[in-house]
């Protein structure tokens, strides 16, 4: 694994610490459980798409909840083009899963 990928993995792992605690506690009504999260081979919490077709169901997005990392990812995907919520969300969800609500909140503050 090269240095950039290793650094990304470490940052994601640290950012998911609270998420792992929430998943282990299995709090009823926690919205995270509705995403059917699982731990991938790399140790990161991931979600699968709702698609039933094999070629789409293989999308294994890394779950990033609210917080500084989520906001950085959103800004990084939004700022080059300054397009709307749907475009930004589509770019993010190629690799990560971030809520639409979080994307809207960040884009609302974009000048």
PDB file of C-alpha atoms in Angstrom, residues 6-102:
ATOM      1  CA  UNK A   6      -2.173   4.201   3.937  1.00  0.00           C
ATOM      2  CA  UNK A   7      -2.677   7.743   5.256  1.00  0.00           C
ATOM      3  CA  UNK A   8      -6.246   7.820   3.909  1.00  0.00           C
ATOM      4  CA  UNK A   9      -6.969   4.460   5.527  1.00  0.00           C
ATOM      5  CA  UNK A  10      -5.604   5.634   8.892  1.00  0.00           C
ATOM      6  CA  UNK A  11      -7.635   8.861   8.806  1.00  0.00           C
ATOM      7  CA  UNK A  12     -10.814   6.963   7.939  1.00  0.00           C
ATOM      8  CA  UNK A  13     -10.158   4.402  10.655  1.00  0.00           C
ATOM      9  CA  UNK A  14      -9.773   7.094  13.316  1.00  0.00           C
ATOM     10  CA  UNK A  15     -12.831   8.986  12.071  1.00  0.00           C
ATOM     11  CA  UNK A  16     -14.946   5.821  12.342  1.00  0.00           C
ATOM     12  CA  UNK A  17     -14.107   5.177  16.007  1.00  0.00           C
ATOM     13  CA  UNK A  18     -17.374   6.666  17.315  1.00  0.00           C
ATOM     14  CA  UNK A  19     -19.313   4.920  14.554  1.00  0.00           C
ATOM     15  CA  UNK A  20     -17.904   1.538  15.605  1.00  0.00           C
ATOM     16  CA  UNK A  21     -18.987   2.190  19.193  1.00  0.00           C
ATOM     17  CA  UNK A  22     -22.512   3.057  18.004  1.00  0.00           C
ATOM     18  CA  UNK A  23     -22.674  -0.097  15.890  1.00  0.00           C
ATOM     19  CA  UNK A  24     -21.436  -2.284  18.751  1.00  0.00           C
ATOM     20  CA  UNK A  25     -24.033  -0.793  21.111  1.00  0.00           C
ATOM     21  CA  UNK A  26     -26.825  -1.603  18.620  1.00  0.00           C
ATOM     22  CA  UNK A  27     -29.015   1.232  19.832  1.00  0.00           C
ATOM     23  CA  UNK A  28     -32.535   0.666  18.574  1.00  0.00           C
ATOM     24  CA  UNK A  29     -33.696   3.445  16.279  1.00  0.00           C
ATOM     25  CA  UNK A  30     -30.156   4.494  15.308  1.00  0.00           C
ATOM     26  CA  UNK A  31     -30.389   5.516  11.651  1.00  0.00           C
ATOM     27  CA  UNK A  32     -26.957   4.074  10.904  1.00  0.00           C
ATOM     28  CA  UNK A  33     -28.373   0.545  11.204  1.00  0.00           C
ATOM     29  CA  UNK A  34     -30.825   1.215   8.360  1.00  0.00           C
ATOM     30  CA  UNK A  35     -27.813   1.486   6.027  1.00  0.00           C
ATOM     31  CA  UNK A  36     -26.860  -2.147   6.778  1.00  0.00           C
ATOM     32  CA  UNK A  37     -23.247  -1.322   7.591  1.00  0.00           C
ATOM     33  CA  UNK A  38     -20.564  -3.988   7.647  1.00  0.00           C
ATOM     34  CA  UNK A  39     -16.833  -4.063   8.244  1.00  0.00           C
ATOM     35  CA  UNK A  40     -14.899  -4.589   5.031  1.00  0.00           C
ATOM     36  CA  UNK A  41     -11.757  -6.656   4.561  1.00  0.00           C
ATOM     37  CA  UNK A  42      -9.705  -3.522   5.194  1.00  0.00           C
ATOM     38  CA  UNK A  43     -11.343  -2.970   8.596  1.00  0.00           C
ATOM     39  CA  UNK A  44     -13.370   0.087   7.520  1.00  0.00           C
ATOM     40  CA  UNK A  45     -17.115   0.359   8.043  1.00  0.00           C
ATOM     41  CA  UNK A  46     -18.839   0.245   4.659  1.00  0.00           C
ATOM     42  CA  UNK A  47     -22.355   0.230   3.233  1.00  0.00           C
ATOM     43  CA  UNK A  48     -23.671  -1.494   0.148  1.00  0.00           C
ATOM     44  CA  UNK A  49     -26.077   0.044  -2.290  1.00  0.00           C
ATOM     45  CA  UNK A  50     -29.702  -1.022  -2.413  1.00  0.00           C
ATOM     46  CA  UNK A  51     -29.320  -2.337  -5.969  1.00  0.00           C
ATOM     47  CA  UNK A  52     -30.127  -5.990  -6.478  1.00  0.00           C
ATOM     48  CA  UNK A  53     -28.066  -6.398  -9.663  1.00  0.00           C
ATOM     49  CA  UNK A  54     -24.598  -7.874  -9.203  1.00  0.00           C
ATOM     50  CA  UNK A  55     -22.788  -5.191 -11.170  1.00  0.00           C
ATOM     51  CA  UNK A  56     -24.304  -2.448  -9.003  1.00  0.00           C
ATOM     52  CA  UNK A  57     -24.432  -4.257  -5.662  1.00  0.00           C
ATOM     53  CA  UNK A  58     -20.665  -4.487  -5.602  1.00  0.00           C
ATOM     54  CA  UNK A  59     -20.383  -0.784  -4.785  1.00  0.00           C
ATOM     55  CA  UNK A  60     -18.938  -0.783  -1.328  1.00  0.00           C
ATOM     56  CA  UNK A  61     -18.866   2.782  -0.074  1.00  0.00           C
ATOM     57  CA  UNK A  62     -16.882   3.792   2.989  1.00  0.00           C
ATOM     58  CA  UNK A  63     -19.257   5.198   5.580  1.00  0.00           C
ATOM     59  CA  UNK A  64     -18.336   8.705   6.703  1.00  0.00           C
ATOM     60  CA  UNK A  65     -20.787  10.262   9.127  1.00  0.00           C
ATOM     61  CA  UNK A  66     -21.033  13.889  10.157  1.00  0.00           C
ATOM     62  CA  UNK A  67     -17.950  15.682  11.363  1.00  0.00           C
ATOM     63  CA  UNK A  68     -14.839  17.447  10.128  1.00  0.00           C
ATOM     64  CA  UNK A  69     -13.793  14.673   7.732  1.00  0.00           C
ATOM     65  CA  UNK A  70     -17.222  14.562   6.093  1.00  0.00           C
ATOM     66  CA  UNK A  71     -17.184  18.349   5.631  1.00  0.00           C
ATOM     67  CA  UNK A  72     -13.690  18.242   4.106  1.00  0.00           C
ATOM     68  CA  UNK A  73     -14.703  15.528   1.645  1.00  0.00           C
ATOM     69  CA  UNK A  74     -17.831  17.466   0.671  1.00  0.00           C
ATOM     70  CA  UNK A  75     -15.906  20.702   0.113  1.00  0.00           C
ATOM     71  CA  UNK A  76     -13.195  18.872  -1.839  1.00  0.00           C
ATOM     72  CA  UNK A  77     -15.763  17.393  -4.222  1.00  0.00           C
ATOM     73  CA  UNK A  78     -17.813  20.592  -4.508  1.00  0.00           C
ATOM     74  CA  UNK A  79     -15.279  23.400  -4.894  1.00  0.00           C
ATOM     75  CA  UNK A  80     -13.755  22.649  -8.319  1.00  0.00           C
ATOM     76  CA  UNK A  81     -17.120  22.996 -10.065  1.00  0.00           C
ATOM     77  CA  UNK A  82     -19.459  24.651  -7.533  1.00  0.00           C
ATOM     78  CA  UNK A  83     -22.350  22.585  -8.882  1.00  0.00           C
ATOM     79  CA  UNK A  84     -25.346  21.641  -6.753  1.00  0.00           C
ATOM     80  CA  UNK A  85     -26.189  19.045  -4.165  1.00  0.00           C
ATOM     81  CA  UNK A  86     -26.995  16.205  -6.577  1.00  0.00           C
ATOM     82  CA  UNK A  87     -23.736  16.528  -8.515  1.00  0.00           C
ATOM     83  CA  UNK A  88     -21.652  16.809  -5.355  1.00  0.00           C
ATOM     84  CA  UNK A  89     -23.444  13.872  -3.749  1.00  0.00           C
ATOM     85  CA  UNK A  90     -22.934  11.723  -6.866  1.00  0.00           C
ATOM     86  CA  UNK A  91     -19.199  12.488  -6.908  1.00  0.00           C
ATOM     87  CA  UNK A  92     -18.859  11.708  -3.205  1.00  0.00           C
ATOM     88  CA  UNK A  93     -20.828   8.475  -3.421  1.00  0.00           C
ATOM     89  CA  UNK A  94     -18.464   7.048  -5.998  1.00  0.00           C
ATOM     90  CA  UNK A  95     -16.299   6.185  -3.003  1.00  0.00           C
ATOM     91  CA  UNK A  96     -17.864   7.347   0.261  1.00  0.00           C
ATOM     92  CA  UNK A  97     -21.318   7.425   1.808  1.00  0.00           C
ATOM     93  CA  UNK A  98     -22.262  10.802   3.263  1.00  0.00           C
ATOM     94  CA  UNK A  99     -25.830  11.879   3.987  1.00  0.00           C
ATOM     95  CA  UNK A 100     -27.658  14.257   1.665  1.00  0.00           C
ATOM     96  CA  UNK A 101     -28.505  16.377   4.710  1.00  0.00           C
ATOM     97  CA  UNK A 102     -24.804  16.879   5.475  1.00  0.00           C
TER      98      UNK A 102
END
